[in-house]
Short mmCIF file of C-alpha atoms and ligand atoms in Angstrom, two decimals:
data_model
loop_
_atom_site.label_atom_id
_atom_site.label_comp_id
_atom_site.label_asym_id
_atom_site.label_seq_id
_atom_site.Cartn_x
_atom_site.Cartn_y
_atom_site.Cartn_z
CA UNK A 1 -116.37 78.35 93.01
CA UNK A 2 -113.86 78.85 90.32
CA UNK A 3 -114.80 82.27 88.43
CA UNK A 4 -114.34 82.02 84.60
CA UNK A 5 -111.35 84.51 83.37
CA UNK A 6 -110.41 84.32 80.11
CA UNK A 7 -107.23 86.60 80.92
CA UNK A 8 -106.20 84.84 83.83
CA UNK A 9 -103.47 83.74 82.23
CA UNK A 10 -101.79 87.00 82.99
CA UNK A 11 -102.45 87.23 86.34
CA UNK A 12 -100.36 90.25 87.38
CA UNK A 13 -99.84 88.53 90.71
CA UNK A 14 -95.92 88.78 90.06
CA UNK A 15 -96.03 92.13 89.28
CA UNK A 16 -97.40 93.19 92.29
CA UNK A 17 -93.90 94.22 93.48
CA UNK A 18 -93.36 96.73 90.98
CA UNK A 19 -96.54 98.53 91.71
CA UNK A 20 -95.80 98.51 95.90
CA UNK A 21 -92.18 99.11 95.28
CA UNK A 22 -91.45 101.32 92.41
CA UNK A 23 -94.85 103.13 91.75
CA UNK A 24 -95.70 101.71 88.46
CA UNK A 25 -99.53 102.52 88.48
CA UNK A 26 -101.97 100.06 87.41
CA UNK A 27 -103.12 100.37 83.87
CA UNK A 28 -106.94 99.13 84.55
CA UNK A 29 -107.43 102.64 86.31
CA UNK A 30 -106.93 104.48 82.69
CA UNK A 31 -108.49 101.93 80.30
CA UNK A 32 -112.25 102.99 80.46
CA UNK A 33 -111.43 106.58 79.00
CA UNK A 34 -109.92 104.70 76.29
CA UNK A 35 -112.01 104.33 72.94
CA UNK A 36 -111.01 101.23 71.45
CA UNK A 37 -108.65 99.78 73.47
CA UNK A 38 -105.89 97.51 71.90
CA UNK A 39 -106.32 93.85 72.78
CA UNK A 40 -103.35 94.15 74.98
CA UNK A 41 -105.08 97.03 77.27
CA UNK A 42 -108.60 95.11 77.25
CA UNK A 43 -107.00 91.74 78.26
CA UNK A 44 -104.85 93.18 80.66
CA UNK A 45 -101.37 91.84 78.96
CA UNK A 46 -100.49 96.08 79.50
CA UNK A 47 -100.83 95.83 83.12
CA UNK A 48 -98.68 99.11 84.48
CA UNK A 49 -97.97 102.65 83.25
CA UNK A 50 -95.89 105.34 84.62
CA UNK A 51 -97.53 109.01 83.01
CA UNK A 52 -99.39 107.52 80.48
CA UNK A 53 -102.53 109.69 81.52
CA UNK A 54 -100.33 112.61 79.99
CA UNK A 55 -100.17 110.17 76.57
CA UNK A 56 -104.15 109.78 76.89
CA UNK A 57 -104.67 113.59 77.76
CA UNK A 58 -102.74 114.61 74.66
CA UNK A 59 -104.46 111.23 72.43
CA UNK A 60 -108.40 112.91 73.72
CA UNK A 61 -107.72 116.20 73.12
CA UNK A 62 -106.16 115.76 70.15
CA UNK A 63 -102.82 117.40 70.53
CA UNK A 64 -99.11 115.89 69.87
CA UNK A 65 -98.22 113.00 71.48
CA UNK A 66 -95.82 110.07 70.28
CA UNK A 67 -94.89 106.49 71.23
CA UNK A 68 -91.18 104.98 70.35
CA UNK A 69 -89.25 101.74 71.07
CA UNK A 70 -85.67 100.44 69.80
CA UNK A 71 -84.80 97.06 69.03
CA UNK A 72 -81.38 95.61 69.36
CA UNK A 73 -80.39 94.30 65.72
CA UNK A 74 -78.59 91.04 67.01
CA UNK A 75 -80.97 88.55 66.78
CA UNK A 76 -83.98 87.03 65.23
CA UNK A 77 -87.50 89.16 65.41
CA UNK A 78 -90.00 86.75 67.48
CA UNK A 79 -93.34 87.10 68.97
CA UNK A 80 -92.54 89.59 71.90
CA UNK A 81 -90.91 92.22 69.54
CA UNK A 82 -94.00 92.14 67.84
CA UNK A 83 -96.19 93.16 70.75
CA UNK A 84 -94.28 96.30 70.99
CA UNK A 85 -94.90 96.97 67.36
CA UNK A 86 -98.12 96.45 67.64
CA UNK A 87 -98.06 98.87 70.49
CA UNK A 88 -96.14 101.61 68.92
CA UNK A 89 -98.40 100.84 65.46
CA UNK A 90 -101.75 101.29 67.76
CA UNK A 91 -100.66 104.44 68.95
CA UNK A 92 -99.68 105.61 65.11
CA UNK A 93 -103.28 104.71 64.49
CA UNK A 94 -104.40 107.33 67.06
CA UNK A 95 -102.54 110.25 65.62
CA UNK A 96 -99.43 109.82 67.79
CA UNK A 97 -96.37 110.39 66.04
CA UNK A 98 -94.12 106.70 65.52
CA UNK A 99 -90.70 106.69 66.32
CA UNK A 100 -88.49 103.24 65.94
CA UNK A 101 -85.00 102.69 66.63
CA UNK A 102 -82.66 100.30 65.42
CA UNK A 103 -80.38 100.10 68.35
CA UNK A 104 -77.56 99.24 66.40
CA UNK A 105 -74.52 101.20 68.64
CA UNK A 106 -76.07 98.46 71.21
CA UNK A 107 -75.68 95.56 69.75
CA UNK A 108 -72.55 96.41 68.06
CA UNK A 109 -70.77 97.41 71.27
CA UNK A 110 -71.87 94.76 73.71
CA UNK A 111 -73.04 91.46 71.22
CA UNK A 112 -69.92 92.44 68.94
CA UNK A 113 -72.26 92.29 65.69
CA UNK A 114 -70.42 94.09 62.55
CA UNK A 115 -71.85 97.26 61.16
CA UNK A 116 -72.86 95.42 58.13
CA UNK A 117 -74.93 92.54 59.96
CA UNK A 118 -76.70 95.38 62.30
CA UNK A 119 -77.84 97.11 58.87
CA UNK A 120 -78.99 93.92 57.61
CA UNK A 121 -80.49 92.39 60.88
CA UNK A 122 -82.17 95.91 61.50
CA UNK A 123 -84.25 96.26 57.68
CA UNK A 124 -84.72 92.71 57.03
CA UNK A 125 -85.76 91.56 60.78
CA UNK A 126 -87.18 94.60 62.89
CA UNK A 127 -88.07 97.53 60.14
CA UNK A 128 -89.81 94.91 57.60
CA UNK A 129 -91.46 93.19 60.30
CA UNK A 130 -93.18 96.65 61.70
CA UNK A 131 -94.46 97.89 58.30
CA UNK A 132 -95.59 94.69 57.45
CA UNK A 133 -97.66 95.35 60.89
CA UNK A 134 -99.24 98.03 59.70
CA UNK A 135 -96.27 100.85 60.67
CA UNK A 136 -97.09 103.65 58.43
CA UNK A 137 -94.99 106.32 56.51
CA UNK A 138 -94.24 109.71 58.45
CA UNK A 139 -92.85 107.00 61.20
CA UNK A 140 -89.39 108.22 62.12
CA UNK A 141 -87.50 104.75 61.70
CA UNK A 142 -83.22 104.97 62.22
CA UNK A 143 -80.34 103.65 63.11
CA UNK A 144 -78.60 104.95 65.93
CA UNK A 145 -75.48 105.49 64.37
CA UNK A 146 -77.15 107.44 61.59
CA UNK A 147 -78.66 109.97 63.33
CA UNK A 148 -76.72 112.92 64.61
CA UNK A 149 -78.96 114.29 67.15
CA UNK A 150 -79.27 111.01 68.97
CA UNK A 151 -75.58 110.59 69.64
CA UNK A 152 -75.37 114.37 70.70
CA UNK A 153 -77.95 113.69 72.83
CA UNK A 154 -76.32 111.15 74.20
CA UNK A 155 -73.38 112.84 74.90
CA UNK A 156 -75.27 115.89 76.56
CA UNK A 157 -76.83 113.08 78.89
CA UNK A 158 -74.22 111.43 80.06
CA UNK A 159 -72.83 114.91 81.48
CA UNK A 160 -75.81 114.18 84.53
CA UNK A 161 -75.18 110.38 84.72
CA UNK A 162 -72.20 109.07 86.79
CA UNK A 163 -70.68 105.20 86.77
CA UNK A 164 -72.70 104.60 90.12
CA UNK A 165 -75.51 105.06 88.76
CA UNK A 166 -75.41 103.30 85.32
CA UNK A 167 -73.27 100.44 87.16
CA UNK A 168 -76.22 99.66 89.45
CA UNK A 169 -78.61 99.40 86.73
CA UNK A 170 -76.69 97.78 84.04
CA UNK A 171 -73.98 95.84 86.40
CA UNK A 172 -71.14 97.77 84.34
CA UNK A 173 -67.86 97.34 86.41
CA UNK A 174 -64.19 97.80 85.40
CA UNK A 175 -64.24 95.25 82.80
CA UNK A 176 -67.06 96.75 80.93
CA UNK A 177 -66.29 98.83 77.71
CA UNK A 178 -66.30 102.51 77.45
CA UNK A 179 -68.88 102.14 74.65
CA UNK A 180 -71.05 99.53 75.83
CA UNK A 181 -71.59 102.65 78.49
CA UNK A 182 -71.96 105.42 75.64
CA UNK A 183 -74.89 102.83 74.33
CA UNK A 184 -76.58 102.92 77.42
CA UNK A 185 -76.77 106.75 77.05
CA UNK A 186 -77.89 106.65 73.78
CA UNK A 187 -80.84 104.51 74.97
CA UNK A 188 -81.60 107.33 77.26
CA UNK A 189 -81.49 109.73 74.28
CA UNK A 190 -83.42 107.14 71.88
CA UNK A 191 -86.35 107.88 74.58
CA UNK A 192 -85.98 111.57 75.01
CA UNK A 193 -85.27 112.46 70.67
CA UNK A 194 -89.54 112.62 69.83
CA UNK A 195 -89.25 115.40 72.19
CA UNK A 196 -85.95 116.92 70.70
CA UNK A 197 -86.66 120.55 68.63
CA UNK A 198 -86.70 118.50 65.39
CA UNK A 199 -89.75 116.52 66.27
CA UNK A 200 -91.07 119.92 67.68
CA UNK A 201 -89.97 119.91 70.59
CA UNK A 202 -91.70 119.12 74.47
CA UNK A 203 -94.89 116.62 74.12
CA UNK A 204 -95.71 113.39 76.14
CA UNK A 205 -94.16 110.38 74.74
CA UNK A 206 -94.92 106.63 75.73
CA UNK A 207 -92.31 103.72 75.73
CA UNK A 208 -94.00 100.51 75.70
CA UNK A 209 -91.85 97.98 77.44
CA UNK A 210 -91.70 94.37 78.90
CA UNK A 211 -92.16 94.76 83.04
CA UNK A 212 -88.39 93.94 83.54
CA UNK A 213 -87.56 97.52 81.13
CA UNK A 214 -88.13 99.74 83.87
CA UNK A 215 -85.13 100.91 85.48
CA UNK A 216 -83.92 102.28 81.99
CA UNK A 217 -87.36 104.05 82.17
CA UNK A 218 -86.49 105.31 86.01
CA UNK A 219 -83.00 106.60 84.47
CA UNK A 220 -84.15 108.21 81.53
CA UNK A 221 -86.63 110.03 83.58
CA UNK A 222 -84.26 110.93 85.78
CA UNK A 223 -81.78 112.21 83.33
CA UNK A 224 -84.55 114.49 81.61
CA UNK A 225 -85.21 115.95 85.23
CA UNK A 226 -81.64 116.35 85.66
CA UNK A 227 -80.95 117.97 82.07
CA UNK A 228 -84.00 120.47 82.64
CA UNK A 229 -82.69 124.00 83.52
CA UNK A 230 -85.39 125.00 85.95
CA UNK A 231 -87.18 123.55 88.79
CA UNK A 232 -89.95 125.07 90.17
CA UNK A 233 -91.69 124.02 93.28
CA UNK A 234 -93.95 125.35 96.42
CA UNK A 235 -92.26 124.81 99.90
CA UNK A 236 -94.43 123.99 102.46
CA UNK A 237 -93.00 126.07 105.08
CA UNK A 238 -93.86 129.13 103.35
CA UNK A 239 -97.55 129.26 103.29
CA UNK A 240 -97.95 133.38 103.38
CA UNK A 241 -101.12 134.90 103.92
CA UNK A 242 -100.18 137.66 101.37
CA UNK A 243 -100.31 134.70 98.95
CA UNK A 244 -98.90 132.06 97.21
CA UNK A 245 -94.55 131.91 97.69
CA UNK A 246 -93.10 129.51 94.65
CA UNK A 247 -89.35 129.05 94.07
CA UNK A 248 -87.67 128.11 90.73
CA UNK A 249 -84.21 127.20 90.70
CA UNK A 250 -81.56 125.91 88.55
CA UNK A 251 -77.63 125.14 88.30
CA UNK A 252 -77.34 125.39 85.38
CA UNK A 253 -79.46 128.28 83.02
CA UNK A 254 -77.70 130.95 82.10
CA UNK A 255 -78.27 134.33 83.77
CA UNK A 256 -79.69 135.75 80.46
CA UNK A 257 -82.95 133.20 81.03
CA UNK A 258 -83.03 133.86 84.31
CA UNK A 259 -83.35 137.30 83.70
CA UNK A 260 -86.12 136.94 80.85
CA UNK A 261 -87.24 134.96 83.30
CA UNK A 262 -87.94 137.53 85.92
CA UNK A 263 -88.96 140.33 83.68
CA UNK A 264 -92.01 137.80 82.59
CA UNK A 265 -92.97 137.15 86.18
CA UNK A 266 -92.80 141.02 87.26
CA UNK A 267 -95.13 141.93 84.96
CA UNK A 268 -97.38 138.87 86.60
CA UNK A 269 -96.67 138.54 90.11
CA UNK A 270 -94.20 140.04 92.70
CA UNK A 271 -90.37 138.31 92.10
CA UNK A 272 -87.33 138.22 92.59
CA UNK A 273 -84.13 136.90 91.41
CA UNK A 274 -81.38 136.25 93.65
CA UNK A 275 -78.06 133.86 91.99
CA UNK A 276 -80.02 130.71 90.80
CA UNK A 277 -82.91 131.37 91.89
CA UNK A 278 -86.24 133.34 91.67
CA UNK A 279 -89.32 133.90 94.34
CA UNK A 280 -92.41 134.60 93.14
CA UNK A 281 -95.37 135.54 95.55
CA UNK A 282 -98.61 135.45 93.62
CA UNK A 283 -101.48 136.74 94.64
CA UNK A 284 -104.16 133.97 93.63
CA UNK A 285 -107.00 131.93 95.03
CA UNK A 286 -106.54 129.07 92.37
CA UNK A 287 -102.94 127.60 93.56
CA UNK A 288 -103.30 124.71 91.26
CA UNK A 289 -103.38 126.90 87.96
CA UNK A 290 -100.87 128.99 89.00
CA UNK A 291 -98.39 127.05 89.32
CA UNK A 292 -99.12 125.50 86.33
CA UNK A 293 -99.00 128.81 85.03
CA UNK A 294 -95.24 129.13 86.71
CA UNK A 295 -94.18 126.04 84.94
CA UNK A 296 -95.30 126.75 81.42
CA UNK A 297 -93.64 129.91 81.46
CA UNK A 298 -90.18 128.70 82.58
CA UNK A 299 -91.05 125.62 80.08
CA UNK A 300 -91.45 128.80 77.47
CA UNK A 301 -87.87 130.37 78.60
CA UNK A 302 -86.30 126.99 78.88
CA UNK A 303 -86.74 126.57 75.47
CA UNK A 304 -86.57 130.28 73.94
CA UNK A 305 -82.84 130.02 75.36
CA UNK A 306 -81.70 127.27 73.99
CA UNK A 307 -82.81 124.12 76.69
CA UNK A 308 -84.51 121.14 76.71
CA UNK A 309 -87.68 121.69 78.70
CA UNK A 310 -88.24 117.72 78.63
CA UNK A 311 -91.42 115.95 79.63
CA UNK A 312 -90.84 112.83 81.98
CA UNK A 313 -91.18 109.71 79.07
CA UNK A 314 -94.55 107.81 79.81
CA UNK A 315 -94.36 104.02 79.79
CA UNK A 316 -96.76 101.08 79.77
CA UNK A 317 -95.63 97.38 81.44
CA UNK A 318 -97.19 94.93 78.86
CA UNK A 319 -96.54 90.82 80.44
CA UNK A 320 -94.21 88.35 79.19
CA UNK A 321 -94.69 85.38 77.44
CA UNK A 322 -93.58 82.26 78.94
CA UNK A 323 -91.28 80.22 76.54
CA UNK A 324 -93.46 77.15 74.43
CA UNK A 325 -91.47 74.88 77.04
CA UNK A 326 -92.82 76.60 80.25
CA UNK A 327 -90.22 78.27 81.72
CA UNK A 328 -88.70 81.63 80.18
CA UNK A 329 -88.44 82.31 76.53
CA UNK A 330 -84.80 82.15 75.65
CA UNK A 331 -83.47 83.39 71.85
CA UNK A 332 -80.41 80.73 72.58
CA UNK A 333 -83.31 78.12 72.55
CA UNK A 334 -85.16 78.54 69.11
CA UNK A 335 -87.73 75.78 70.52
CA UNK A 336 -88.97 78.30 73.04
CA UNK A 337 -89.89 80.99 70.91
CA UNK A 338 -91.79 81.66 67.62
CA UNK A 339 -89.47 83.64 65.04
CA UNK A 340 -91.21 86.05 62.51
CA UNK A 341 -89.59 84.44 60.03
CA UNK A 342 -90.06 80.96 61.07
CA UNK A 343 -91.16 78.59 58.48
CA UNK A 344 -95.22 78.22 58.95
CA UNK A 345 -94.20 74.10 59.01
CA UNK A 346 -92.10 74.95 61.68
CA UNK A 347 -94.00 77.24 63.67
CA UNK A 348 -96.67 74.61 63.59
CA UNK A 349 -94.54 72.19 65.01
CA UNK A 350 -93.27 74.23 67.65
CA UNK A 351 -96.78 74.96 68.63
CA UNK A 352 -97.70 71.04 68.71
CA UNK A 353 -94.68 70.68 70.47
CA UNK A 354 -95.54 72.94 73.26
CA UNK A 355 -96.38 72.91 76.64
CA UNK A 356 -100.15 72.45 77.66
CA UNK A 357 -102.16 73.20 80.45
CA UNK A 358 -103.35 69.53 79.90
CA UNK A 359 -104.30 66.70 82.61
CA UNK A 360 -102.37 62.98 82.43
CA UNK A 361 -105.24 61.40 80.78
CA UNK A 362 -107.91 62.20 78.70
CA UNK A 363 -110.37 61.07 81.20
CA UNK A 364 -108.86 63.53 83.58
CA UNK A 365 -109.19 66.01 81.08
CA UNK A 366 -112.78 65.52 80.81
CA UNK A 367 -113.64 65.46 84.16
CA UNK A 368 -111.58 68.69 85.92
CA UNK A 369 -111.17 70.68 82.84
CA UNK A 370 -107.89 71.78 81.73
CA UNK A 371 -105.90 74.29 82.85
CA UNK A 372 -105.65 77.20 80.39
CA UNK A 373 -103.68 79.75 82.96
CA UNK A 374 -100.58 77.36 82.59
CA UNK A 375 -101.14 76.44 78.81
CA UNK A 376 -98.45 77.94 76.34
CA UNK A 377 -101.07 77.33 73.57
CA UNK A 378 -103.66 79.40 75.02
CA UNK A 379 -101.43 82.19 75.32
CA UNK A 380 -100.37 81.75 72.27
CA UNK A 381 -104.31 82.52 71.29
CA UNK A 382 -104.95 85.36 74.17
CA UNK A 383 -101.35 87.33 72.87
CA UNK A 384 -101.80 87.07 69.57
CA UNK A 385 -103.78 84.64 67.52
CA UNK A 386 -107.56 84.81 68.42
CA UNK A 387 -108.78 88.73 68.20
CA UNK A 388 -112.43 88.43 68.75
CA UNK A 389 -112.72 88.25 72.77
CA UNK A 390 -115.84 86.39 72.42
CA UNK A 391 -114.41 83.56 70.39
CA UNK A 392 -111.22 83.33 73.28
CA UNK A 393 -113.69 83.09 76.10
CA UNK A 394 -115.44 80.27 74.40
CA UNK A 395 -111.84 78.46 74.08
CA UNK A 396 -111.63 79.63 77.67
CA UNK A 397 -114.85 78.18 78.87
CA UNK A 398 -114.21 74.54 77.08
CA UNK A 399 -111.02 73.75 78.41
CA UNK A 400 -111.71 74.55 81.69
CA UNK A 401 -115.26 72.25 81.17
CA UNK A 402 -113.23 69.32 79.97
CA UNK A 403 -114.91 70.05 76.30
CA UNK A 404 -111.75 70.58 74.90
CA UNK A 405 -109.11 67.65 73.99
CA UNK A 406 -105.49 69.48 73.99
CA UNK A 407 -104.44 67.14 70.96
CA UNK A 408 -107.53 69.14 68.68
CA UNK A 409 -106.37 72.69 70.54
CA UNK A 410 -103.06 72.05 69.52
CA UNK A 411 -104.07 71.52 66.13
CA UNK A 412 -106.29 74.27 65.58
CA UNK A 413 -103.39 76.81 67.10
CA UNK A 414 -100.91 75.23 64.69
CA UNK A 415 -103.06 75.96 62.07
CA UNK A 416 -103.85 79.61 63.35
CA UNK A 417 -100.09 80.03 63.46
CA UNK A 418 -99.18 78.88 60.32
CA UNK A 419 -101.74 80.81 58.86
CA UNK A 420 -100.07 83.94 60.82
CA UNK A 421 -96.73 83.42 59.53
CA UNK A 422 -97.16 82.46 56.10
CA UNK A 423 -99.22 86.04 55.91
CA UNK A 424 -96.45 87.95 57.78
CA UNK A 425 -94.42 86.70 55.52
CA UNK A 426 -96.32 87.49 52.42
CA UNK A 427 -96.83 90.97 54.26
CA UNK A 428 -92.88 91.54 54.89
CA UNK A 429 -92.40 91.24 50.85
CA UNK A 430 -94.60 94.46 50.39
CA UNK A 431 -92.93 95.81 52.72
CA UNK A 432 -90.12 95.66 51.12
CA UNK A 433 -91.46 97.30 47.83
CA UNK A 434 -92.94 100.20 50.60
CA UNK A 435 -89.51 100.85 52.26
CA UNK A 436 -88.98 103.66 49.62
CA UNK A 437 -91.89 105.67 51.40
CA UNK A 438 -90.27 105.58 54.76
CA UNK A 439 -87.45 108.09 55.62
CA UNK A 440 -84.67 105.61 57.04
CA UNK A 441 -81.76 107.38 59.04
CA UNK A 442 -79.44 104.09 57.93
CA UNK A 443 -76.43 103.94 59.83
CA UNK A 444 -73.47 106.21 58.35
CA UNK A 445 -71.00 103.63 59.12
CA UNK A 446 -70.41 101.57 56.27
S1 SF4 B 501 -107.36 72.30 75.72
FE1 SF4 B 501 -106.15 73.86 74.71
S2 SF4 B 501 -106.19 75.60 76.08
FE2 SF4 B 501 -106.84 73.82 77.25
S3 SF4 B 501 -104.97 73.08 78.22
FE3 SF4 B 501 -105.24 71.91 76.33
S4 SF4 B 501 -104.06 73.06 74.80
FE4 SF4 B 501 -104.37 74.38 76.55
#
């Protein structure tokens, strides 16, 4: 019997690998403590997180949290930037703090766009397109170039990243330019800047990304381990029966926090320091809190002195969409995508142009039903055009009963669509009059 799923379109079937082999978690075991779920949590388009229960912890009990993305100013805004403008505008909307970058170092170093066209690419595509989504003043929008403690940041990173490392990830080999590797960094340092002392400092952030994002998530991660003074940590083979043992070590904080360090833990516990490191034996029945305890007061010193302290950046894994031809959506193939700034004529004829889930004949059609998981239109509807769920399930239930006729689908999408973009559009022109009560970091450059 075939069961009816009006999200089976997204069938994370193909991103089964990145749960078994990279430990992305699944997103469905968080969504009930949600309270009012974006569409792209309830129809399971966000299928994966790594952290994010540190996001949600922060978003229930109403303490400071933030969300941020970047977008390369190369190319034309389309439907999949949107979705993570959406996602960084949802968690605005829950008292998050919103951070957007306009990765313009990026596309400047490695797609050899000038200064000037990054500025202009970056306002009139990405940063008009968000507040026309509903992005709301006190969002920290800037260019990469234009803000200082990005690029220091940057630089302080790539002190714990070597060539390996960034070569396996990015495929950078000897032909690859010194800054196209410096943007890579800066990436790293777009993620970890919500939690630099400006923003105020330590708090769980969330980087919505497309599934195939995540090993710049693993390496940012990584690097804010790596960048963290102290690591503290129970070893197994000292389970003492005079209490709990737990080491904290570093390479790199200077003595003066180690010794603040100690004098804090003294007063607590038994310690002591040897050269870059410190034992602790504790004398507790509640192991759990205590080392929590350990590791907000070496957070605490971190930070006193002058260090990072960095949480691990949550993510989410939100689907793709396939291009309107099947197949992959491709900006060198304006047919496969839906631009922002499309004309609604022409976004209505990509949309009748478009790949269906469709049978050969309309008396095919009408007797098996059509085929909505492999129908471009319907996700067209399920991502982004049809918000009521109960409406999309009825789409759902007709096309897979033969009730619907693709030709009158088609036609009703084009029109949903056309509606969309014509509003955007309308939408994007207020935006402009609004930039004023934004604080841009432009780029410096020019
Ligand atoms: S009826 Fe609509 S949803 Fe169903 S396959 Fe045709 S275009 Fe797609």
């Amino acid at each position: 019997m075939t069961t009816l799923d009006p999200w089976g379109a997204v069938k994370i079937d193909n991103y089964s690998k990145l749960f078994d082999e990279f430990g992305i978690s699944k997103f469905d075991e968080l969504l009930g403590k949600i309270k009012n779920p974006h569409r792209y949590m309830r129809r399971h388009i966000i299928f994966g997180h790594r952290s994010y229960d540190s996001v949600l912890d922060a978003m229930l009990s109403g303490k400071p949290f933030a969300a941020m993305s970047g977008f390369m100013p190369s190319g034309h805004a389309h439907l999949g930037h949107k979705m993570v403008m959406e996602e960084i505008i949802w968690h605005q909307q829950q008292e998050g703090d919103a951070f957007l970058a306009i990765a313009d170092m990026e596309a400047h170093a490695v797609r050899g766009k000038t200064w000037k066209e990054c500025r202009e690419y970056g306002i009139n595509e990405y940063i008009l397109s968000a507040i026309a989504f509903g992005l709301e003043p006190g969002a920290h929008i800037y260019f990469q170039s234009g803000s200082n403690s990005v690029r220091s940041l940057a630089f302080e990173l790539g002190i714990k990243a070597n060539l390996s490392e960034l070569s396996a990830i990015y495929g950078f080999n000897g032909e690859t330019n010194i800054a196209h590797m410096v943007s890579a960094l800066t990436q790293s340092a777009d993620i970890l800047n919500p939690q630099s002392e400006e923003f105020g400092g330590p708090k769980p952030v969330v980087i919505p990304v497309g599934a195939d994002q995540d090993p710049h998530i693993r390496l940012t991660r990584g690097l804010a381990e790596k960048i963290n003074w102290f690591n503290a940590f129970i070893p197994d083979t000292e389970k003492s029966p005079h209490g709990l043992h737990i080491h904290i070590y570093s390479k790199s904080a200077p003595q003066e926090a180690f010794e603040a360090l100690n004098v804090i833990f003294r007063k607590k516990w038994k310690s002591n320091f040897h050269a870059g490191h410190i034992d602790i034996l504790c004398n507790t029945s509640n192991v759990d809190e205590t080392f929590e305890d350990v590791k907000k007061i070496t957070k605490d010193i971190e930070l006193k002195y002058g260090g990072y302290a960095f949480m691990p950046p949550a993510s989410t894994y939100h689907k793709f969409m396939t291009g309107l031809q099947g197949g992959k959506m491709s900006s060198s193939i304006p047919e496969s995508y839906i631009a922002l700034m499309d004309k609604p004529e022409d976004g209505a004829k990509k949309v009748m142009r478009a790949k269906t889930g469709g049978r050969v004949t309309v008396e095919e059609q009408k007797k098996l039903g059509g085929e909505p998981d492999k129908c471009t239109v319907y996700e067209l509807l399920l991502y982004h055009l049809v918000e009521d769920d109960n409406e999309l399930l009825e789409v759902y239930k007709d096309c897979m009963g033969g009730m619907r006729a693709c030709g009158n689908c088609k036609k009703y999408t084009a029109e949903l669509m056309s509606g969309f973009l014509k509003e955007h559009q309308e939408k994007r022109e207020l935006a402009r009059e609004m930039l004023g009560e934004f604080e841009l970091q432009v780029t410096k450059i020019i």
